[in-house]
Tab-separated table of C-alpha atoms in Angstrom:
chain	number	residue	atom	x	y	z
A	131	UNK	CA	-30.535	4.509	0.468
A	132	UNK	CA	-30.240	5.018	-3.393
A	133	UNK	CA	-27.326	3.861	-5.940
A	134	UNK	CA	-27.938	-0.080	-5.661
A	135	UNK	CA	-28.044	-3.157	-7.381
A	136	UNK	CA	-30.165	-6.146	-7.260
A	137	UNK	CA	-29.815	-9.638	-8.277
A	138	UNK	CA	-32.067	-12.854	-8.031
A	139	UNK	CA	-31.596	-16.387	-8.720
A	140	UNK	CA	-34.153	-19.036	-7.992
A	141	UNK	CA	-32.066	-22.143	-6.317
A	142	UNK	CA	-33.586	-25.381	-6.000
A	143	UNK	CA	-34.614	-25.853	-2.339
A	144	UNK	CA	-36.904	-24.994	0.419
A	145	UNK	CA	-36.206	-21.222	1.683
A	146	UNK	CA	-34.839	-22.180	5.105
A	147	UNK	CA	-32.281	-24.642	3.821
A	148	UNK	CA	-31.222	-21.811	1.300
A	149	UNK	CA	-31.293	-19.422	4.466
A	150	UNK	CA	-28.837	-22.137	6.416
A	151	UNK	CA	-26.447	-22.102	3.604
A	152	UNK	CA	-26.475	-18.799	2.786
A	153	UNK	CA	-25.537	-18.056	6.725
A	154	UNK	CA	-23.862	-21.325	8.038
A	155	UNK	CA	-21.725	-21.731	4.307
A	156	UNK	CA	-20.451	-18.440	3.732
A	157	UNK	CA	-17.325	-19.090	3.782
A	158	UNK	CA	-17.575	-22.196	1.485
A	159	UNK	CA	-19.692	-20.648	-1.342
A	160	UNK	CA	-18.063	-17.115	-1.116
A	161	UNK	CA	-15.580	-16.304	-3.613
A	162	UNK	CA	-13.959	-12.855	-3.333
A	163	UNK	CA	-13.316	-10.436	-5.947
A	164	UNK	CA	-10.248	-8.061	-6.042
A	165	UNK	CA	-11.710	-5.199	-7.417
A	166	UNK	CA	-14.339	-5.072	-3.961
A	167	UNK	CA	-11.321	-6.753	-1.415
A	168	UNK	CA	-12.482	-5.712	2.186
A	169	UNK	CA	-8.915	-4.646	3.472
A	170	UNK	CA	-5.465	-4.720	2.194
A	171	UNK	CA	-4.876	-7.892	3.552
A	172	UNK	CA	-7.879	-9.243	2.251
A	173	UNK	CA	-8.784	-12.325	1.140
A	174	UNK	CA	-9.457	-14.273	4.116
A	175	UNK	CA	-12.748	-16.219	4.911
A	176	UNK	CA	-16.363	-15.175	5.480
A	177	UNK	CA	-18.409	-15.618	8.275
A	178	UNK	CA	-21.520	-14.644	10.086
A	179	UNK	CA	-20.567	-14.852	14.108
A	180	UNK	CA	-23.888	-15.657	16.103
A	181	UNK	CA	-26.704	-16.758	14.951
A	182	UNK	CA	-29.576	-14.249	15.162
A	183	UNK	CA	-29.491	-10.461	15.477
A	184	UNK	CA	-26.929	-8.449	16.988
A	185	UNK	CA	-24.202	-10.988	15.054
A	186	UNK	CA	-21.769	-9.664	12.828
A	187	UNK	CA	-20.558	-10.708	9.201
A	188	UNK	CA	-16.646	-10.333	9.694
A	189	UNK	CA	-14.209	-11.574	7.571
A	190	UNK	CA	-11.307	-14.266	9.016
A	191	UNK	CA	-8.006	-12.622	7.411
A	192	UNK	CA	-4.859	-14.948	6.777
A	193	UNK	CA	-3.142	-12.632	9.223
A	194	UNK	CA	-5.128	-14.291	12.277
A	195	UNK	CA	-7.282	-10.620	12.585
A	196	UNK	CA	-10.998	-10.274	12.297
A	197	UNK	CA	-12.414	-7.573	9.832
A	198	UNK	CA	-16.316	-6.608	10.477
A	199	UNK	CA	-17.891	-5.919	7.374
A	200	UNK	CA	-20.935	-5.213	9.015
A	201	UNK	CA	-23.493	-5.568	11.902
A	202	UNK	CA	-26.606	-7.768	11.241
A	203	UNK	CA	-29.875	-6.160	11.063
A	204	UNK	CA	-32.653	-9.121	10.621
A	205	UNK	CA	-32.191	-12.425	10.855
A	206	UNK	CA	-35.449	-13.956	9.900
A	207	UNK	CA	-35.066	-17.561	9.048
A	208	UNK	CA	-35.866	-18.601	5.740
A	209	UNK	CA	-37.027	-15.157	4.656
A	210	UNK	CA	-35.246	-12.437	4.998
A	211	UNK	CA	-31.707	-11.071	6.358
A	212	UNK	CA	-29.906	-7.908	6.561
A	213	UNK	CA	-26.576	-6.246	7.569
A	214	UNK	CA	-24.085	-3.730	6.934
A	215	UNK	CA	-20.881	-3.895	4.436
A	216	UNK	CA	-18.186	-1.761	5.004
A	217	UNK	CA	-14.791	-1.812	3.280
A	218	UNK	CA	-11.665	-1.074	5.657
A	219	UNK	CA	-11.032	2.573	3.064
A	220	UNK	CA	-14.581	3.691	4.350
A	221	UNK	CA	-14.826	6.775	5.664
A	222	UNK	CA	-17.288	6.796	8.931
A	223	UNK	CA	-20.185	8.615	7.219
A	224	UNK	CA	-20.270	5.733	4.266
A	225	UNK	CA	-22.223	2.331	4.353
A	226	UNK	CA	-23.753	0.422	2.638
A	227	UNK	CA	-26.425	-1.973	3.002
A	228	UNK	CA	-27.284	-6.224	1.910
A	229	UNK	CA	-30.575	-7.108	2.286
A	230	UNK	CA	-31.442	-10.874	1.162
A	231	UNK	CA	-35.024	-12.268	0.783
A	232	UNK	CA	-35.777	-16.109	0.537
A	233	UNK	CA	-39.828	-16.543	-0.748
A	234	UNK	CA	-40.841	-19.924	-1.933
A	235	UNK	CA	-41.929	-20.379	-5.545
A	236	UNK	CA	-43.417	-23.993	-5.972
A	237	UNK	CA	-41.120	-26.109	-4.639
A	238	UNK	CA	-37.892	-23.282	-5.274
A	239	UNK	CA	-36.412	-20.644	-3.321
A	240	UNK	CA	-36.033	-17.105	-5.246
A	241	UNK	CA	-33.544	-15.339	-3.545
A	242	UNK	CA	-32.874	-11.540	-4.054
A	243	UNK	CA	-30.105	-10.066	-2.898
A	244	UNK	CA	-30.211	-5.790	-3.222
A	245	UNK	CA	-27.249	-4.040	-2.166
A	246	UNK	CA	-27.590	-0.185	-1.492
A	247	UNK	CA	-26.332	2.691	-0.173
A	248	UNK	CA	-23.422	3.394	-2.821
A	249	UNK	CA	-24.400	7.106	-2.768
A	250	UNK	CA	-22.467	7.639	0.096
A	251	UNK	CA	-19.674	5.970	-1.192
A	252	UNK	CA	-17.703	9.199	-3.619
A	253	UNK	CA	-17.319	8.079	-7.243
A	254	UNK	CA	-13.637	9.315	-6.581
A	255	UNK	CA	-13.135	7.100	-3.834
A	256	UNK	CA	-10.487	4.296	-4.304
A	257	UNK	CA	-13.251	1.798	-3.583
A	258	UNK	CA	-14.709	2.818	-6.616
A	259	UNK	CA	-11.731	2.392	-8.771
A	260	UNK	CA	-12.922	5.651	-10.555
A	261	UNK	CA	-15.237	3.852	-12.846
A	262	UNK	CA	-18.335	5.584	-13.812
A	263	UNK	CA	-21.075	5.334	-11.604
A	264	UNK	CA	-23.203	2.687	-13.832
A	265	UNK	CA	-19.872	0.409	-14.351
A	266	UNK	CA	-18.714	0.292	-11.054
A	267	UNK	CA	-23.043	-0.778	-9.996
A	268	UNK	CA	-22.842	-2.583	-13.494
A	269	UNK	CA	-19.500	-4.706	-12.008
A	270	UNK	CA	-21.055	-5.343	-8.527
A	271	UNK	CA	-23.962	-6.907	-9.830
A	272	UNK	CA	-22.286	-9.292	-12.098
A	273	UNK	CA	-20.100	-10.340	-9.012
A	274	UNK	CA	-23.648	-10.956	-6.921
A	275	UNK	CA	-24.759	-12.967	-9.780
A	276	UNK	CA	-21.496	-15.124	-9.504
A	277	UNK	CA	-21.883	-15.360	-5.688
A	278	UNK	CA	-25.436	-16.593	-6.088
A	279	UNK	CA	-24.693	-19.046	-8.836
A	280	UNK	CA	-22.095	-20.295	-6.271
A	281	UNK	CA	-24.729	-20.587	-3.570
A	282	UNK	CA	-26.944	-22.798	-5.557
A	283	UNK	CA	-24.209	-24.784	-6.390
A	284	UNK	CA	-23.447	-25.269	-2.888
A	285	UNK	CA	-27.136	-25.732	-1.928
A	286	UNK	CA	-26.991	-28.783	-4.287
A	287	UNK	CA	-24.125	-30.107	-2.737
A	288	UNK	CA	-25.028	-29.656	0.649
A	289	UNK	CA	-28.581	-31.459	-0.481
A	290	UNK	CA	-26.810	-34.593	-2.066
A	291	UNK	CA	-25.013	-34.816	1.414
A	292	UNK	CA	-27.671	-34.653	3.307
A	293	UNK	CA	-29.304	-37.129	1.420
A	294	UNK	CA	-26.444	-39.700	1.412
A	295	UNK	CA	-26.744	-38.752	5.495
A	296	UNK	CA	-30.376	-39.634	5.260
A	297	UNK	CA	-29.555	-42.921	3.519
A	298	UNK	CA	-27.289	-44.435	5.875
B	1319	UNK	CA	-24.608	-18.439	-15.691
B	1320	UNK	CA	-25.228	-19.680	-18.887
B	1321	UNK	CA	-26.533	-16.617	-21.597
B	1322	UNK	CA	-28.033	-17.238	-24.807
B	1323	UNK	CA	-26.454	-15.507	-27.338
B	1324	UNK	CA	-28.975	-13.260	-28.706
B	1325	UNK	CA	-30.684	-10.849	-25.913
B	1326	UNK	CA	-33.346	-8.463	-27.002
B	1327	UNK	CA	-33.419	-4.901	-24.585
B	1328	UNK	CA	-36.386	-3.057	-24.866
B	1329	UNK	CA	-36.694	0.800	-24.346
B	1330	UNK	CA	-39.292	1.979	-21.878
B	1331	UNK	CA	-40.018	5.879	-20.549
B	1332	UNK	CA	-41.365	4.026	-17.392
B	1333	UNK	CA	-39.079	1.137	-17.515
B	1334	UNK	CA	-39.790	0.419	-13.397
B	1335	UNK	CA	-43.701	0.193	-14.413
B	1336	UNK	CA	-42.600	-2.050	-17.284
B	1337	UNK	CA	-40.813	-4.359	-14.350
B	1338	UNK	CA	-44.146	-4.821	-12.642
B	1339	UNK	CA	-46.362	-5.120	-15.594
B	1340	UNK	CA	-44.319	-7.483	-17.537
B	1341	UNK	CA	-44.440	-9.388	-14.449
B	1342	UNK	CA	-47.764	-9.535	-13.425
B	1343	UNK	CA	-48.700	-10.019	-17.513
B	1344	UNK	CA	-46.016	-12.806	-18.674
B	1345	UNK	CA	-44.617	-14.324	-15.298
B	1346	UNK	CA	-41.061	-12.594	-16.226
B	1347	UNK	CA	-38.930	-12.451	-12.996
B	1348	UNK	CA	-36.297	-9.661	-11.983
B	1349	UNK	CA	-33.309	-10.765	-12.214
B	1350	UNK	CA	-31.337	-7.611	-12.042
B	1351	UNK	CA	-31.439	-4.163	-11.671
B	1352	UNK	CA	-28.937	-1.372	-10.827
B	1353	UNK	CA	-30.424	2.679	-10.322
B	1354	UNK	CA	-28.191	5.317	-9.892
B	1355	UNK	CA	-27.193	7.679	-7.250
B	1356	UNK	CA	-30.538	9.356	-7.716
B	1357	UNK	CA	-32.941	6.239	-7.499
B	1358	UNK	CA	-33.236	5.712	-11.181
B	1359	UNK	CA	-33.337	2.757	-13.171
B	1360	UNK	CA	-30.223	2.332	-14.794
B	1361	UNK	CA	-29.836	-1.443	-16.434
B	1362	UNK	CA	-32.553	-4.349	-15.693
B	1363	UNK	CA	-32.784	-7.669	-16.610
B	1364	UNK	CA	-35.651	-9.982	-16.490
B	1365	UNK	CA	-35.639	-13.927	-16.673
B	1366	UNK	CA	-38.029	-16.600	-18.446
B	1367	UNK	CA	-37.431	-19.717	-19.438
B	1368	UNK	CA	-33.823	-20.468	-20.422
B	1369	UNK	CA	-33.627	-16.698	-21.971
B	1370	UNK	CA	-33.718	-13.050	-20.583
B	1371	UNK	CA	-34.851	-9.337	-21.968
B	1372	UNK	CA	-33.261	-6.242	-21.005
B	1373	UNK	CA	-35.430	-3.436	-19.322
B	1374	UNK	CA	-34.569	0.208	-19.943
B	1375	UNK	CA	-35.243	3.766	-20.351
B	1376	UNK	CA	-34.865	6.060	-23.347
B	1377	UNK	CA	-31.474	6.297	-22.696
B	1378	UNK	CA	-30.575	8.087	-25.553
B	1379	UNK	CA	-31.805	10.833	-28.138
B	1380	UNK	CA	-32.196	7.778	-30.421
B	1381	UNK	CA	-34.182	5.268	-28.109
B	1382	UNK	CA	-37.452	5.310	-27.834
B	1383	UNK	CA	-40.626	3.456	-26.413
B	1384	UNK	CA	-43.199	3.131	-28.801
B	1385	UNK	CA	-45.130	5.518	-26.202
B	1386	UNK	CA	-43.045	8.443	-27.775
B	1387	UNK	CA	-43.514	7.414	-31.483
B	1388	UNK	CA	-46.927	7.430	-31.980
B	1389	UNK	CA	-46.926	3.710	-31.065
B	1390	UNK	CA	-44.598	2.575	-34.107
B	1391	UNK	CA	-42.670	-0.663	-33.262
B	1392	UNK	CA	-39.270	-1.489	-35.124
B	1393	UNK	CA	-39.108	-4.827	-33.801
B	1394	UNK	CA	-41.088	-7.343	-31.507
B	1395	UNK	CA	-40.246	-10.442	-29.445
B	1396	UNK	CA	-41.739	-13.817	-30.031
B	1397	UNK	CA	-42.514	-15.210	-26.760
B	1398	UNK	CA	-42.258	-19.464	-26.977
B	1399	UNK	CA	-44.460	-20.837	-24.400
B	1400	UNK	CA	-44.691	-24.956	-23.570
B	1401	UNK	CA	-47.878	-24.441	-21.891
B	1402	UNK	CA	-51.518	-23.479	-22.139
B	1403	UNK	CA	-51.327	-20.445	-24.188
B	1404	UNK	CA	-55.133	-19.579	-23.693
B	1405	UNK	CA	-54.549	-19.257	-19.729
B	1406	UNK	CA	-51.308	-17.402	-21.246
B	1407	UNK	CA	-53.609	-14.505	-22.798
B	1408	UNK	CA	-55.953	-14.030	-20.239
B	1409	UNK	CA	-53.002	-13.358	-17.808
B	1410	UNK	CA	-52.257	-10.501	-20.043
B	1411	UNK	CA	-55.105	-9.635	-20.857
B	1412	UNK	CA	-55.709	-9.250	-16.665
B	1413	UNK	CA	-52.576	-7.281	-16.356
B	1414	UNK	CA	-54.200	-4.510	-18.707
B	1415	UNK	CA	-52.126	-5.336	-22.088
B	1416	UNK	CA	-54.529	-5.582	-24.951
B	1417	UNK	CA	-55.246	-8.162	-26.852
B	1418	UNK	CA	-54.765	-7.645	-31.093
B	1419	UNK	CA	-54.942	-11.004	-32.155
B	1420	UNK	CA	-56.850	-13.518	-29.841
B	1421	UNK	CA	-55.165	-17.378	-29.201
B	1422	UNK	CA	-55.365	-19.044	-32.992
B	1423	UNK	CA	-54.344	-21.874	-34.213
B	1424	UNK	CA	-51.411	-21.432	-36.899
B	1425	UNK	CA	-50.940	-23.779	-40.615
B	1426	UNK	CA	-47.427	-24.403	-38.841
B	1427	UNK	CA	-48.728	-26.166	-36.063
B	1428	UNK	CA	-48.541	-23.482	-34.160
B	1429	UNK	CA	-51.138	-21.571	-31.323
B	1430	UNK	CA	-50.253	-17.813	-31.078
B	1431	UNK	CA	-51.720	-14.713	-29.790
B	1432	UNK	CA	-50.501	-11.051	-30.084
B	1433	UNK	CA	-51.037	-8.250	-27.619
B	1434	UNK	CA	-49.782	-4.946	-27.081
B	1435	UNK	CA	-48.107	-3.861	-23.504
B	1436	UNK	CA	-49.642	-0.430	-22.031
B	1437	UNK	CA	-46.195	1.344	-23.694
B	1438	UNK	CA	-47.784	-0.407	-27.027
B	1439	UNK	CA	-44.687	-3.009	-27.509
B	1440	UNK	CA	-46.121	-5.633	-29.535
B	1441	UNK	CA	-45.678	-9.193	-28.229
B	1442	UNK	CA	-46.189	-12.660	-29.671
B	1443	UNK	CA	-46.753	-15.370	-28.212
B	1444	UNK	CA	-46.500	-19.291	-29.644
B	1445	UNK	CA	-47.297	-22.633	-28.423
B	1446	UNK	CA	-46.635	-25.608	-30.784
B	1447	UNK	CA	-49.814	-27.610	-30.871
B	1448	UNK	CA	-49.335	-30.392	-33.538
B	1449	UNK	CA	-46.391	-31.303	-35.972
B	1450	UNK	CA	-46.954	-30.088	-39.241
B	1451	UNK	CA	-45.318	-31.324	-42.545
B	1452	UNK	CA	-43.957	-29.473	-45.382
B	1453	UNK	CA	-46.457	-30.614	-47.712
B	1454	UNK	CA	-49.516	-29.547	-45.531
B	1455	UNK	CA	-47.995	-26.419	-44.414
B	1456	UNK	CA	-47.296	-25.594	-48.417
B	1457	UNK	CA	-50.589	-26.985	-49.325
B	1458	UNK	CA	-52.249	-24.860	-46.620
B	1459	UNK	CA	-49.913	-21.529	-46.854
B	1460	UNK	CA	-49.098	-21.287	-50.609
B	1461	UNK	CA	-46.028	-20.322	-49.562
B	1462	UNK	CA	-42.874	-22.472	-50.278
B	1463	UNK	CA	-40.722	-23.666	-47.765
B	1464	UNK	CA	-37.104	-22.882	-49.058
B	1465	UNK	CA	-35.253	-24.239	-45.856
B	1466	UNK	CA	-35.267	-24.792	-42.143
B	1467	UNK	CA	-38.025	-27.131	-41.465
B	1468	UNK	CA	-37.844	-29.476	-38.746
């Protein structure tokens, strides 16, 4: 799969606590982004259903209906995850691809997120909002750097509560 | 996410092999990178420190690596390092980037080295060592400090 972007942060915790929140917290640290909306109806709220392979990354619309963005690949705890992201305009021949790897760096958690597969998505398809190829990849990977910046800051919440937990 | 407000971007004619050996040479980290419908590199950013540098190709009749112009640079970037800047240069010099100036200590107070990546960027590379007045560092440079030191 060709035509992708990749991002990577380093967040400040251990790679299977950055794995939980990533998974379990979706649908706190997820922020969606109306040029890349799912559906029509979209926004609603992420989640992954199940918790190892064979679960699904769907997205909870206000409506009450279930979207799947896509089928999980991997589900390797606290290193490395993959599954499918379709938009509801797709076309059955295009996907694309996330694939997120947690590896520890001192006492931090670089995560990498590449998304691929945007070759099979047609520059003149309304997903694409006719940008140029580079601007529309160029757009996508800003939004994954937001996202990301998100998930550390919900790591660091999610660390403060569990120490206030720990405390009591 | 917080940018500084100057970036420099750097033009490579292998910018993917300039990922891995600035890597492997300086400790930069990926940070981004988007390649186009036919696998190439189109945009790439690397992280270090609190700043970033822009990876990319010759992307236009105007841009070039040193590589293509008979290693002339137009402009280098000044790498500031709080750490052990001897360990620094042998981690380049490991990663196959030559050494043109080995670690020195500086009038300024500084400890610098200068190297040249295998696409023959030149790179410094500063550590401050010791606080230096402007006295001593006039006394010692002959040069006169007209403004700007801390």
């Amino acid at each position: 799969m060709t035509s992708k972007v990749l991002v990577a942060l380093r967040i400040k915790a251990a790679p299977l606590r950055v794995f939980e929140v990533f998974t379990a917290d979706i649908g706190a640290w997820w922020k969606p982004n109306a040029l890349f909306s799912f559906t029509p109806r979209s926004p609603g709220v992420l989640a992954f259903e199940g918790v190892s392979e064979w679960s699904r990354l769907v997205e909870r619309l206000p409506s009450g209906k279930v979207f799947e963005i896509g089928p999980v690949r991997v589900w390797d705890p606290g290193r490395r995850l993959v599954f499918g992201w379709r938009q509801a305009s797709f076309a059955p021949d295009m996907d694309t691809e996330v694939e997120v790897r947690f590896e520890p760096v001192g006492d931090e958690t670089r995560v990498t997120v590449e998304h691929r597969g945007w070759d099979t998505v047609p520059i003149e398809h309304v997903a694409r909002h006719r940008f140029p190829d580079t601007v529309f990849l160029q757009r996508h990977a800003e939004w994954w750097r937001a996202l990301l910046t998100n998930l550390a800051s919900r790591t660091a919440m999610d660390i403060k509560g569990s120490a206030r937990e720990g405390d009591a | 996410m917080q940018r500084a407000a100057l970036t420099s971007a750097l033009c490579y004619r292998d910018a993917k092999a300039a990922l891995n050996f600035l890597e492997a040479a300086f400790g930069f980290e990926l940070t981004m990178l988007i390649e186009d419908n036919d696998g190439k590199l189109a945009h790439a950013e690397m992280g270090f420190g609190d700043s970033l540098i822009m990876i990319g190709n010759e992307w236009s009749q105007m841009h070039k690596s040193p590589a293509s112009i008979d290693g002339f640079n137009t402009q280098t970037v000044h790498i500031h390092l709080d750490a052990d800047i001897d360990a620094h240069c042998e981690r380049a010099r490991a990663a196959g980037f030559e050494i043109l100036m080995e670690p020195e200590d500086q009038f300024y107070g500084d400890r610098t080295y200068r190297c040249r990546d295998p696409e023959g960027h030149f790179w410094t590379v500063g550590a401050p060592i010791r606080s230096v007045s402007v006295d001593e560092a006039e006394a010692t440079s002959g040069l006169k400090v007209v403004k700007g030191w801390a």
